[in-house]
Amino acid sequence: MMLSNASSLSRPNQVCICTSTQIWNLAHVSDRRFSEVRMGGRRDFVTRSVTGYGSVPAGFGVGFPGDYSELLEQAKEAAELALEDKKQLLEIEFPTAGLTSVPGDGEGGIEMTESMQLMREFCSRFINPEKATRTRIFFPEANEVDFARSSAFGGASFKLDYLTKPSLFEDFGFVSKVKMAERVQPNDEIFLVAYPYFNVNEMLVVEELYKEAVINTDRKLIIFNGELDRIRTGYYPPFFYPKLAALSKTFLPKLETVYYIHNFKGQNGGILFRSYPGPWKVLRKVKGEYRCLHQQEVMPSLKEVALNILPSA
């Protein structure tokens, strides 16, 4: 995948169509749900949480990206703003087989390779060169580290590490967790975790990393394309995966999802989109333009978007 270093300045038009009643209602929302003013060249905007499933104004927030170069620039700025607001545990999630793709559209190994390439480009934008040696990037397994060093991260100064290692039963898909206390170094400042979803142990190790090396420190942890929606939606039955299912109550609530894209296909298709610190938006592309159907402060469930918001728009 070829990526341009220059950020795209253009994006598809994003418009919202409102009835006169909707405009009147929006004008009379009394409580300010969200207000954010950024100085020093950052975009200034004020938006409000809106109920109902008609088309609503999108405010002056970030528009849906036109390509991966713009996406990575948006993700980088969202992560920077979250760190300025003292957030320590961040999530970045977007499709890698195309901006309109869904998980499974691409072959698993290819999707991981694309995630690695996109993560490398994100790091080049987000991490200052002088902090590269204080940034530790965790890949799912040791062989992923070897591949990263020989490909996308070749010659980079980042510290590359891994979450799990093969066990004696590797042929049956079993791996062993790695003790995070033994992997982390005192000068580490930022941890980036690459797509920890292939094996169920990987997210458990990420939680361990957070507990042992991030809490009560100034360190930051960013999960990059971890497909955490699998845990949110109960993809892993609690009866068979009790520890993993428990993360939805113990770990995921601590996350700040700073950048997120999830596509819904079908007759009532659309996009769930967020770029921190803006609201969560449900978008639909109509005649080449992105229309905002709904927006709110907190993340809606995928089920709510698919069954309630999109069909009602």
mmCIF file with all atom_site columns, C-alpha atoms in Angstrom, residues 142-309:
data_model
loop_
_atom_site.group_PDB
_atom_site.id
_atom_site.type_symbol
_atom_site.label_atom_id
_atom_site.label_alt_id
_atom_site.label_comp_id
_atom_site.label_asym_id
_atom_site.label_entity_id
_atom_site.label_seq_id
_atom_site.pdbx_PDB_ins_code
_atom_site.Cartn_x
_atom_site.Cartn_y
_atom_site.Cartn_z
_atom_site.occupancy
_atom_site.B_iso_or_equiv
_atom_site.pdbx_formal_charge
_atom_site.auth_seq_id
_atom_site.auth_comp_id
_atom_site.auth_asym_id
_atom_site.auth_atom_id
_atom_site.pdbx_PDB_model_num
ATOM 1   C CA . ALA A 1 142 ? 7.675   -12.551 18.028 1.00 0.00 ? 142 ALA A CA 1
ATOM 2   C CA . ASN A 1 143 ? 7.516   -13.510 14.349 1.00 0.00 ? 143 ASN A CA 1
ATOM 3   C CA . GLU A 1 144 ? 5.517   -10.321 13.714 1.00 0.00 ? 144 GLU A CA 1
ATOM 4   C CA . VAL A 1 145 ? 8.399   -8.354  15.197 1.00 0.00 ? 145 VAL A CA 1
ATOM 5   C CA . ASP A 1 146 ? 10.832  -10.032 12.817 1.00 0.00 ? 146 ASP A CA 1
ATOM 6   C CA . PHE A 1 147 ? 8.570   -9.261  9.875  1.00 0.00 ? 147 PHE A CA 1
ATOM 7   C CA . ALA A 1 148 ? 8.158   -5.642  10.985 1.00 0.00 ? 148 ALA A CA 1
ATOM 8   C CA . ARG A 1 149 ? 11.914  -5.161  11.231 1.00 0.00 ? 149 ARG A CA 1
ATOM 9   C CA . SER A 1 150 ? 12.399  -6.530  7.731  1.00 0.00 ? 150 SER A CA 1
ATOM 10  C CA . SER A 1 151 ? 9.568   -4.497  6.198  1.00 0.00 ? 151 SER A CA 1
ATOM 11  C CA . ALA A 1 152 ? 7.587   -1.451  7.348  1.00 0.00 ? 152 ALA A CA 1
ATOM 12  C CA . PHE A 1 153 ? 9.706   -0.689  10.449 1.00 0.00 ? 153 PHE A CA 1
ATOM 13  C CA . GLY A 1 154 ? 13.072  -1.457  8.937  1.00 0.00 ? 154 GLY A CA 1
ATOM 14  C CA . GLY A 1 155 ? 15.660  1.086   10.071 1.00 0.00 ? 155 GLY A CA 1
ATOM 15  C CA . ALA A 1 156 ? 13.297  2.766   12.536 1.00 0.00 ? 156 ALA A CA 1
ATOM 16  C CA . SER A 1 157 ? 14.414  3.657   16.073 1.00 0.00 ? 157 SER A CA 1
ATOM 17  C CA . PHE A 1 158 ? 11.246  2.443   17.772 1.00 0.00 ? 158 PHE A CA 1
ATOM 18  C CA . LYS A 1 159 ? 11.575  -0.383  20.275 1.00 0.00 ? 159 LYS A CA 1
ATOM 19  C CA . LEU A 1 160 ? 9.750   -3.372  18.800 1.00 0.00 ? 160 LEU A CA 1
ATOM 20  C CA . ASP A 1 161 ? 8.370   -6.015  21.150 1.00 0.00 ? 161 ASP A CA 1
ATOM 21  C CA . TYR A 1 162 ? 5.714   -8.740  21.339 1.00 0.00 ? 162 TYR A CA 1
ATOM 22  C CA . LEU A 1 163 ? 2.775   -9.778  23.522 1.00 0.00 ? 163 LEU A CA 1
ATOM 23  C CA . THR A 1 164 ? 2.824   -13.575 23.246 1.00 0.00 ? 164 THR A CA 1
ATOM 24  C CA . LYS A 1 165 ? 5.204   -16.358 22.308 1.00 0.00 ? 165 LYS A CA 1
ATOM 25  C CA . PRO A 1 166 ? 4.576   -19.891 20.986 1.00 0.00 ? 166 PRO A CA 1
ATOM 26  C CA . SER A 1 167 ? 3.997   -22.640 23.535 1.00 0.00 ? 167 SER A CA 1
ATOM 27  C CA . LEU A 1 168 ? 4.685   -26.363 23.309 1.00 0.00 ? 168 LEU A CA 1
ATOM 28  C CA . PHE A 1 169 ? 1.254   -26.693 21.696 1.00 0.00 ? 169 PHE A CA 1
ATOM 29  C CA . GLU A 1 170 ? 1.873   -24.101 18.977 1.00 0.00 ? 170 GLU A CA 1
ATOM 30  C CA . ASP A 1 171 ? 0.521   -26.458 16.299 1.00 0.00 ? 171 ASP A CA 1
ATOM 31  C CA . PHE A 1 172 ? -2.860  -26.323 18.049 1.00 0.00 ? 172 PHE A CA 1
ATOM 32  C CA . GLY A 1 173 ? -2.880  -22.522 18.188 1.00 0.00 ? 173 GLY A CA 1
ATOM 33  C CA . PHE A 1 174 ? -1.746  -22.143 21.790 1.00 0.00 ? 174 PHE A CA 1
ATOM 34  C CA . VAL A 1 175 ? 0.623   -19.388 22.843 1.00 0.00 ? 175 VAL A CA 1
ATOM 35  C CA . SER A 1 176 ? 2.061   -18.246 26.151 1.00 0.00 ? 176 SER A CA 1
ATOM 36  C CA . LYS A 1 177 ? 1.571   -14.811 27.663 1.00 0.00 ? 177 LYS A CA 1
ATOM 37  C CA . VAL A 1 178 ? 4.641   -12.679 28.211 1.00 0.00 ? 178 VAL A CA 1
ATOM 38  C CA . LYS A 1 179 ? 5.173   -11.019 31.590 1.00 0.00 ? 179 LYS A CA 1
ATOM 39  C CA . MET A 1 180 ? 4.905   -7.328  30.844 1.00 0.00 ? 180 MET A CA 1
ATOM 40  C CA . ALA A 1 181 ? 6.985   -6.352  33.848 1.00 0.00 ? 181 ALA A CA 1
ATOM 41  C CA . GLU A 1 182 ? 9.927   -8.084  32.160 1.00 0.00 ? 182 GLU A CA 1
ATOM 42  C CA . ARG A 1 183 ? 9.436   -6.339  28.804 1.00 0.00 ? 183 ARG A CA 1
ATOM 43  C CA . VAL A 1 184 ? 9.008   -2.720  29.848 1.00 0.00 ? 184 VAL A CA 1
ATOM 44  C CA . GLN A 1 185 ? 12.045  -0.477  30.304 1.00 0.00 ? 185 GLN A CA 1
ATOM 45  C CA . PRO A 1 186 ? 12.298  2.548   32.660 1.00 0.00 ? 186 PRO A CA 1
ATOM 46  C CA . ASN A 1 187 ? 12.683  5.075   29.827 1.00 0.00 ? 187 ASN A CA 1
ATOM 47  C CA . ASP A 1 188 ? 9.592   3.891   27.929 1.00 0.00 ? 188 ASP A CA 1
ATOM 48  C CA . GLU A 1 189 ? 7.064   6.727   27.528 1.00 0.00 ? 189 GLU A CA 1
ATOM 49  C CA . ILE A 1 190 ? 4.549   5.531   24.943 1.00 0.00 ? 190 ILE A CA 1
ATOM 50  C CA . PHE A 1 191 ? 3.266   2.044   24.194 1.00 0.00 ? 191 PHE A CA 1
ATOM 51  C CA . LEU A 1 192 ? 1.559   1.270   20.911 1.00 0.00 ? 192 LEU A CA 1
ATOM 52  C CA . VAL A 1 193 ? -0.140  -2.118  20.573 1.00 0.00 ? 193 VAL A CA 1
ATOM 53  C CA . ALA A 1 194 ? -0.700  -3.415  17.050 1.00 0.00 ? 194 ALA A CA 1
ATOM 54  C CA . TYR A 1 195 ? -3.932  -5.314  16.200 1.00 0.00 ? 195 TYR A CA 1
ATOM 55  C CA . PRO A 1 196 ? -4.166  -7.511  19.356 1.00 0.00 ? 196 PRO A CA 1
ATOM 56  C CA . TYR A 1 197 ? -7.119  -9.652  18.259 1.00 0.00 ? 197 TYR A CA 1
ATOM 57  C CA . PHE A 1 198 ? -5.858  -12.788 16.512 1.00 0.00 ? 198 PHE A CA 1
ATOM 58  C CA . ASN A 1 199 ? -5.422  -14.753 19.746 1.00 0.00 ? 199 ASN A CA 1
ATOM 59  C CA . VAL A 1 200 ? -7.663  -14.314 22.804 1.00 0.00 ? 200 VAL A CA 1
ATOM 60  C CA . ASN A 1 201 ? -4.643  -14.003 25.110 1.00 0.00 ? 201 ASN A CA 1
ATOM 61  C CA . GLU A 1 202 ? -3.395  -10.867 23.404 1.00 0.00 ? 202 GLU A CA 1
ATOM 62  C CA . MET A 1 203 ? -5.936  -8.441  24.883 1.00 0.00 ? 203 MET A CA 1
ATOM 63  C CA . LEU A 1 204 ? -5.460  -9.979  28.321 1.00 0.00 ? 204 LEU A CA 1
ATOM 64  C CA . VAL A 1 205 ? -1.776  -9.135  28.048 1.00 0.00 ? 205 VAL A CA 1
ATOM 65  C CA . VAL A 1 206 ? -2.663  -5.595  26.959 1.00 0.00 ? 206 VAL A CA 1
ATOM 66  C CA . GLU A 1 207 ? -4.723  -5.191  30.127 1.00 0.00 ? 207 GLU A CA 1
ATOM 67  C CA . GLU A 1 208 ? -1.751  -6.483  32.124 1.00 0.00 ? 208 GLU A CA 1
ATOM 68  C CA . LEU A 1 209 ? 0.492   -3.961  30.382 1.00 0.00 ? 209 LEU A CA 1
ATOM 69  C CA . TYR A 1 210 ? -1.891  -1.181  31.336 1.00 0.00 ? 210 TYR A CA 1
ATOM 70  C CA . LYS A 1 211 ? -2.105  -2.270  34.971 1.00 0.00 ? 211 LYS A CA 1
ATOM 71  C CA . GLU A 1 212 ? 1.619   -2.890  35.477 1.00 0.00 ? 212 GLU A CA 1
ATOM 72  C CA . ALA A 1 213 ? 3.207   -0.153  33.395 1.00 0.00 ? 213 ALA A CA 1
ATOM 73  C CA . VAL A 1 214 ? 0.732   2.687   32.756 1.00 0.00 ? 214 VAL A CA 1
ATOM 74  C CA . ILE A 1 215 ? -1.478  3.237   35.802 1.00 0.00 ? 215 ILE A CA 1
ATOM 75  C CA . ASN A 1 216 ? 0.058   5.737   38.252 1.00 0.00 ? 216 ASN A CA 1
ATOM 76  C CA . THR A 1 217 ? 2.655   6.813   35.684 1.00 0.00 ? 217 THR A CA 1
ATOM 77  C CA . ASP A 1 218 ? 2.868   9.432   32.933 1.00 0.00 ? 218 ASP A CA 1
ATOM 78  C CA . ARG A 1 219 ? 3.018   6.758   30.239 1.00 0.00 ? 219 ARG A CA 1
ATOM 79  C CA . LYS A 1 220 ? 0.467   6.458   27.448 1.00 0.00 ? 220 LYS A CA 1
ATOM 80  C CA . LEU A 1 221 ? -0.930  3.328   25.792 1.00 0.00 ? 221 LEU A CA 1
ATOM 81  C CA . ILE A 1 222 ? -2.528  3.345   22.326 1.00 0.00 ? 222 ILE A CA 1
ATOM 82  C CA . ILE A 1 223 ? -4.324  0.305   20.896 1.00 0.00 ? 223 ILE A CA 1
ATOM 83  C CA . PHE A 1 224 ? -4.156  0.386   17.111 1.00 0.00 ? 224 PHE A CA 1
ATOM 84  C CA . ASN A 1 225 ? -6.831  -1.568  15.196 1.00 0.00 ? 225 ASN A CA 1
ATOM 85  C CA . GLY A 1 226 ? -7.518  -3.994  18.035 1.00 0.00 ? 226 GLY A CA 1
ATOM 86  C CA . GLU A 1 227 ? -11.039 -4.882  16.821 1.00 0.00 ? 227 GLU A CA 1
ATOM 87  C CA . LEU A 1 228 ? -12.316 -4.295  20.332 1.00 0.00 ? 228 LEU A CA 1
ATOM 88  C CA . ASP A 1 229 ? -15.861 -4.410  18.997 1.00 0.00 ? 229 ASP A CA 1
ATOM 89  C CA . ARG A 1 230 ? -15.517 -8.183  19.187 1.00 0.00 ? 230 ARG A CA 1
ATOM 90  C CA . ILE A 1 231 ? -15.457 -7.847  22.968 1.00 0.00 ? 231 ILE A CA 1
ATOM 91  C CA . ARG A 1 232 ? -18.054 -5.073  23.101 1.00 0.00 ? 232 ARG A CA 1
ATOM 92  C CA . THR A 1 233 ? -20.579 -7.084  21.087 1.00 0.00 ? 233 THR A CA 1
ATOM 93  C CA . GLY A 1 234 ? -20.134 -10.391 22.937 1.00 0.00 ? 234 GLY A CA 1
ATOM 94  C CA . TYR A 1 235 ? -18.380 -12.149 20.064 1.00 0.00 ? 235 TYR A CA 1
ATOM 95  C CA . TYR A 1 236 ? -16.539 -14.185 22.705 1.00 0.00 ? 236 TYR A CA 1
ATOM 96  C CA . PRO A 1 237 ? -19.146 -16.064 24.804 1.00 0.00 ? 237 PRO A CA 1
ATOM 97  C CA . PRO A 1 238 ? -18.588 -15.318 28.518 1.00 0.00 ? 238 PRO A CA 1
ATOM 98  C CA . PHE A 1 239 ? -19.051 -18.985 29.375 1.00 0.00 ? 239 PHE A CA 1
ATOM 99  C CA . PHE A 1 240 ? -16.022 -19.997 27.294 1.00 0.00 ? 240 PHE A CA 1
ATOM 100 C CA . TYR A 1 241 ? -13.992 -16.777 27.626 1.00 0.00 ? 241 TYR A CA 1
ATOM 101 C CA . PRO A 1 242 ? -14.862 -15.309 31.046 1.00 0.00 ? 242 PRO A CA 1
ATOM 102 C CA . LYS A 1 243 ? -11.648 -13.290 31.427 1.00 0.00 ? 243 LYS A CA 1
ATOM 103 C CA . LEU A 1 244 ? -11.905 -11.791 27.962 1.00 0.00 ? 244 LEU A CA 1
ATOM 104 C CA . ALA A 1 245 ? -15.602 -11.015 28.329 1.00 0.00 ? 245 ALA A CA 1
ATOM 105 C CA . ALA A 1 246 ? -14.878 -9.319  31.660 1.00 0.00 ? 246 ALA A CA 1
ATOM 106 C CA . LEU A 1 247 ? -12.761 -6.728  29.852 1.00 0.00 ? 247 LEU A CA 1
ATOM 107 C CA . SER A 1 248 ? -15.953 -5.055  28.660 1.00 0.00 ? 248 SER A CA 1
ATOM 108 C CA . LYS A 1 249 ? -16.575 -4.033  32.277 1.00 0.00 ? 249 LYS A CA 1
ATOM 109 C CA . THR A 1 250 ? -13.075 -3.738  33.743 1.00 0.00 ? 250 THR A CA 1
ATOM 110 C CA . PHE A 1 251 ? -10.875 -2.430  30.923 1.00 0.00 ? 251 PHE A CA 1
ATOM 111 C CA . LEU A 1 252 ? -12.820 -1.060  27.960 1.00 0.00 ? 252 LEU A CA 1
ATOM 112 C CA . PRO A 1 253 ? -14.638 1.633   29.987 1.00 0.00 ? 253 PRO A CA 1
ATOM 113 C CA . LYS A 1 254 ? -11.241 3.185   30.719 1.00 0.00 ? 254 LYS A CA 1
ATOM 114 C CA . LEU A 1 255 ? -10.535 3.598   26.990 1.00 0.00 ? 255 LEU A CA 1
ATOM 115 C CA . GLU A 1 256 ? -10.900 6.851   25.109 1.00 0.00 ? 256 GLU A CA 1
ATOM 116 C CA . THR A 1 257 ? -11.747 5.961   21.522 1.00 0.00 ? 257 THR A CA 1
ATOM 117 C CA . VAL A 1 258 ? -10.034 8.888   19.845 1.00 0.00 ? 258 VAL A CA 1
ATOM 118 C CA . TYR A 1 259 ? -10.490 7.838   16.232 1.00 0.00 ? 259 TYR A CA 1
ATOM 119 C CA . TYR A 1 260 ? -13.003 5.349   14.909 1.00 0.00 ? 260 TYR A CA 1
ATOM 120 C CA . ILE A 1 261 ? -14.633 4.220   11.669 1.00 0.00 ? 261 ILE A CA 1
ATOM 121 C CA . HIS A 1 262 ? -17.072 1.330   11.385 1.00 0.00 ? 262 HIS A CA 1
ATOM 122 C CA . ASN A 1 263 ? -18.973 0.702   8.156  1.00 0.00 ? 263 ASN A CA 1
ATOM 123 C CA . PHE A 1 264 ? -22.424 -0.857  7.909  1.00 0.00 ? 264 PHE A CA 1
ATOM 124 C CA . LYS A 1 265 ? -23.328 -2.438  4.603  1.00 0.00 ? 265 LYS A CA 1
ATOM 125 C CA . GLY A 1 266 ? -26.696 -3.301  3.103  1.00 0.00 ? 266 GLY A CA 1
ATOM 126 C CA . GLN A 1 267 ? -29.826 -1.392  2.199  1.00 0.00 ? 267 GLN A CA 1
ATOM 127 C CA . ASN A 1 268 ? -29.609 0.753   5.346  1.00 0.00 ? 268 ASN A CA 1
ATOM 128 C CA . GLY A 1 269 ? -25.851 1.139   5.250  1.00 0.00 ? 269 GLY A CA 1
ATOM 129 C CA . GLY A 1 270 ? -23.842 3.903   6.827  1.00 0.00 ? 270 GLY A CA 1
ATOM 130 C CA . ILE A 1 271 ? -20.808 4.781   8.925  1.00 0.00 ? 271 ILE A CA 1
ATOM 131 C CA . LEU A 1 272 ? -20.190 5.244   12.640 1.00 0.00 ? 272 LEU A CA 1
ATOM 132 C CA . PHE A 1 273 ? -17.440 7.858   12.875 1.00 0.00 ? 273 PHE A CA 1
ATOM 133 C CA . ARG A 1 274 ? -15.610 9.745   15.583 1.00 0.00 ? 274 ARG A CA 1
ATOM 134 C CA . SER A 1 275 ? -12.557 11.979  15.786 1.00 0.00 ? 275 SER A CA 1
ATOM 135 C CA . TYR A 1 276 ? -11.694 13.199  19.303 1.00 0.00 ? 276 TYR A CA 1
ATOM 136 C CA . PRO A 1 277 ? -12.841 15.446  20.866 1.00 0.00 ? 277 PRO A CA 1
ATOM 137 C CA . GLY A 1 278 ? -15.852 15.601  18.589 1.00 0.00 ? 278 GLY A CA 1
ATOM 138 C CA . PRO A 1 279 ? -19.127 13.723  18.953 1.00 0.00 ? 279 PRO A CA 1
ATOM 139 C CA . TRP A 1 280 ? -19.994 10.288  17.619 1.00 0.00 ? 280 TRP A CA 1
ATOM 140 C CA . LYS A 1 281 ? -21.647 10.635  14.213 1.00 0.00 ? 281 LYS A CA 1
ATOM 141 C CA . VAL A 1 282 ? -23.691 8.290   12.078 1.00 0.00 ? 282 VAL A CA 1
ATOM 142 C CA . LEU A 1 283 ? -23.082 9.186   8.440  1.00 0.00 ? 283 LEU A CA 1
ATOM 143 C CA . ARG A 1 284 ? -24.447 8.046   5.109  1.00 0.00 ? 284 ARG A CA 1
ATOM 144 C CA . LYS A 1 285 ? -23.018 8.802   1.684  1.00 0.00 ? 285 LYS A CA 1
ATOM 145 C CA . VAL A 1 286 ? -25.710 10.048  -0.693 1.00 0.00 ? 286 VAL A CA 1
ATOM 146 C CA . LYS A 1 287 ? -24.821 11.169  -4.216 1.00 0.00 ? 287 LYS A CA 1
ATOM 147 C CA . GLY A 1 288 ? -21.176 11.585  -3.297 1.00 0.00 ? 288 GLY A CA 1
ATOM 148 C CA . GLU A 1 289 ? -21.844 13.610  -0.150 1.00 0.00 ? 289 GLU A CA 1
ATOM 149 C CA . TYR A 1 290 ? -21.655 12.473  3.472  1.00 0.00 ? 290 TYR A CA 1
ATOM 150 C CA . ARG A 1 291 ? -24.818 13.291  5.398  1.00 0.00 ? 291 ARG A CA 1
ATOM 151 C CA . CYS A 1 292 ? -24.886 13.272  9.187  1.00 0.00 ? 292 CYS A CA 1
ATOM 152 C CA . LEU A 1 293 ? -27.951 11.328  10.301 1.00 0.00 ? 293 LEU A CA 1
ATOM 153 C CA . HIS A 1 294 ? -27.348 11.403  14.043 1.00 0.00 ? 294 HIS A CA 1
ATOM 154 C CA . GLN A 1 295 ? -24.747 12.474  16.566 1.00 0.00 ? 295 GLN A CA 1
ATOM 155 C CA . GLN A 1 296 ? -24.242 12.054  20.303 1.00 0.00 ? 296 GLN A CA 1
ATOM 156 C CA . GLU A 1 297 ? -21.594 12.344  22.992 1.00 0.00 ? 297 GLU A CA 1
ATOM 157 C CA . VAL A 1 298 ? -21.152 8.689   23.934 1.00 0.00 ? 298 VAL A CA 1
ATOM 158 C CA . MET A 1 299 ? -20.450 5.746   21.663 1.00 0.00 ? 299 MET A CA 1
ATOM 159 C CA . PRO A 1 300 ? -23.651 4.002   20.555 1.00 0.00 ? 300 PRO A CA 1
ATOM 160 C CA . SER A 1 301 ? -23.607 0.242   20.313 1.00 0.00 ? 301 SER A CA 1
ATOM 161 C CA . LEU A 1 302 ? -23.249 -1.236  16.848 1.00 0.00 ? 302 LEU A CA 1
ATOM 162 C CA . LYS A 1 303 ? -26.595 -2.943  17.373 1.00 0.00 ? 303 LYS A CA 1
ATOM 163 C CA . GLU A 1 304 ? -28.276 0.384   18.110 1.00 0.00 ? 304 GLU A CA 1
ATOM 164 C CA . VAL A 1 305 ? -26.814 1.937   14.967 1.00 0.00 ? 305 VAL A CA 1
ATOM 165 C CA . ALA A 1 306 ? -27.722 -1.017  12.751 1.00 0.00 ? 306 ALA A CA 1
ATOM 166 C CA . LEU A 1 307 ? -31.225 -1.672  14.077 1.00 0.00 ? 307 LEU A CA 1
ATOM 167 C CA . ASN A 1 308 ? -32.455 1.755   15.201 1.00 0.00 ? 308 ASN A CA 1
ATOM 168 C CA . ILE A 1 309 ? -30.544 4.743   13.870 1.00 0.00 ? 309 ILE A CA 1
#
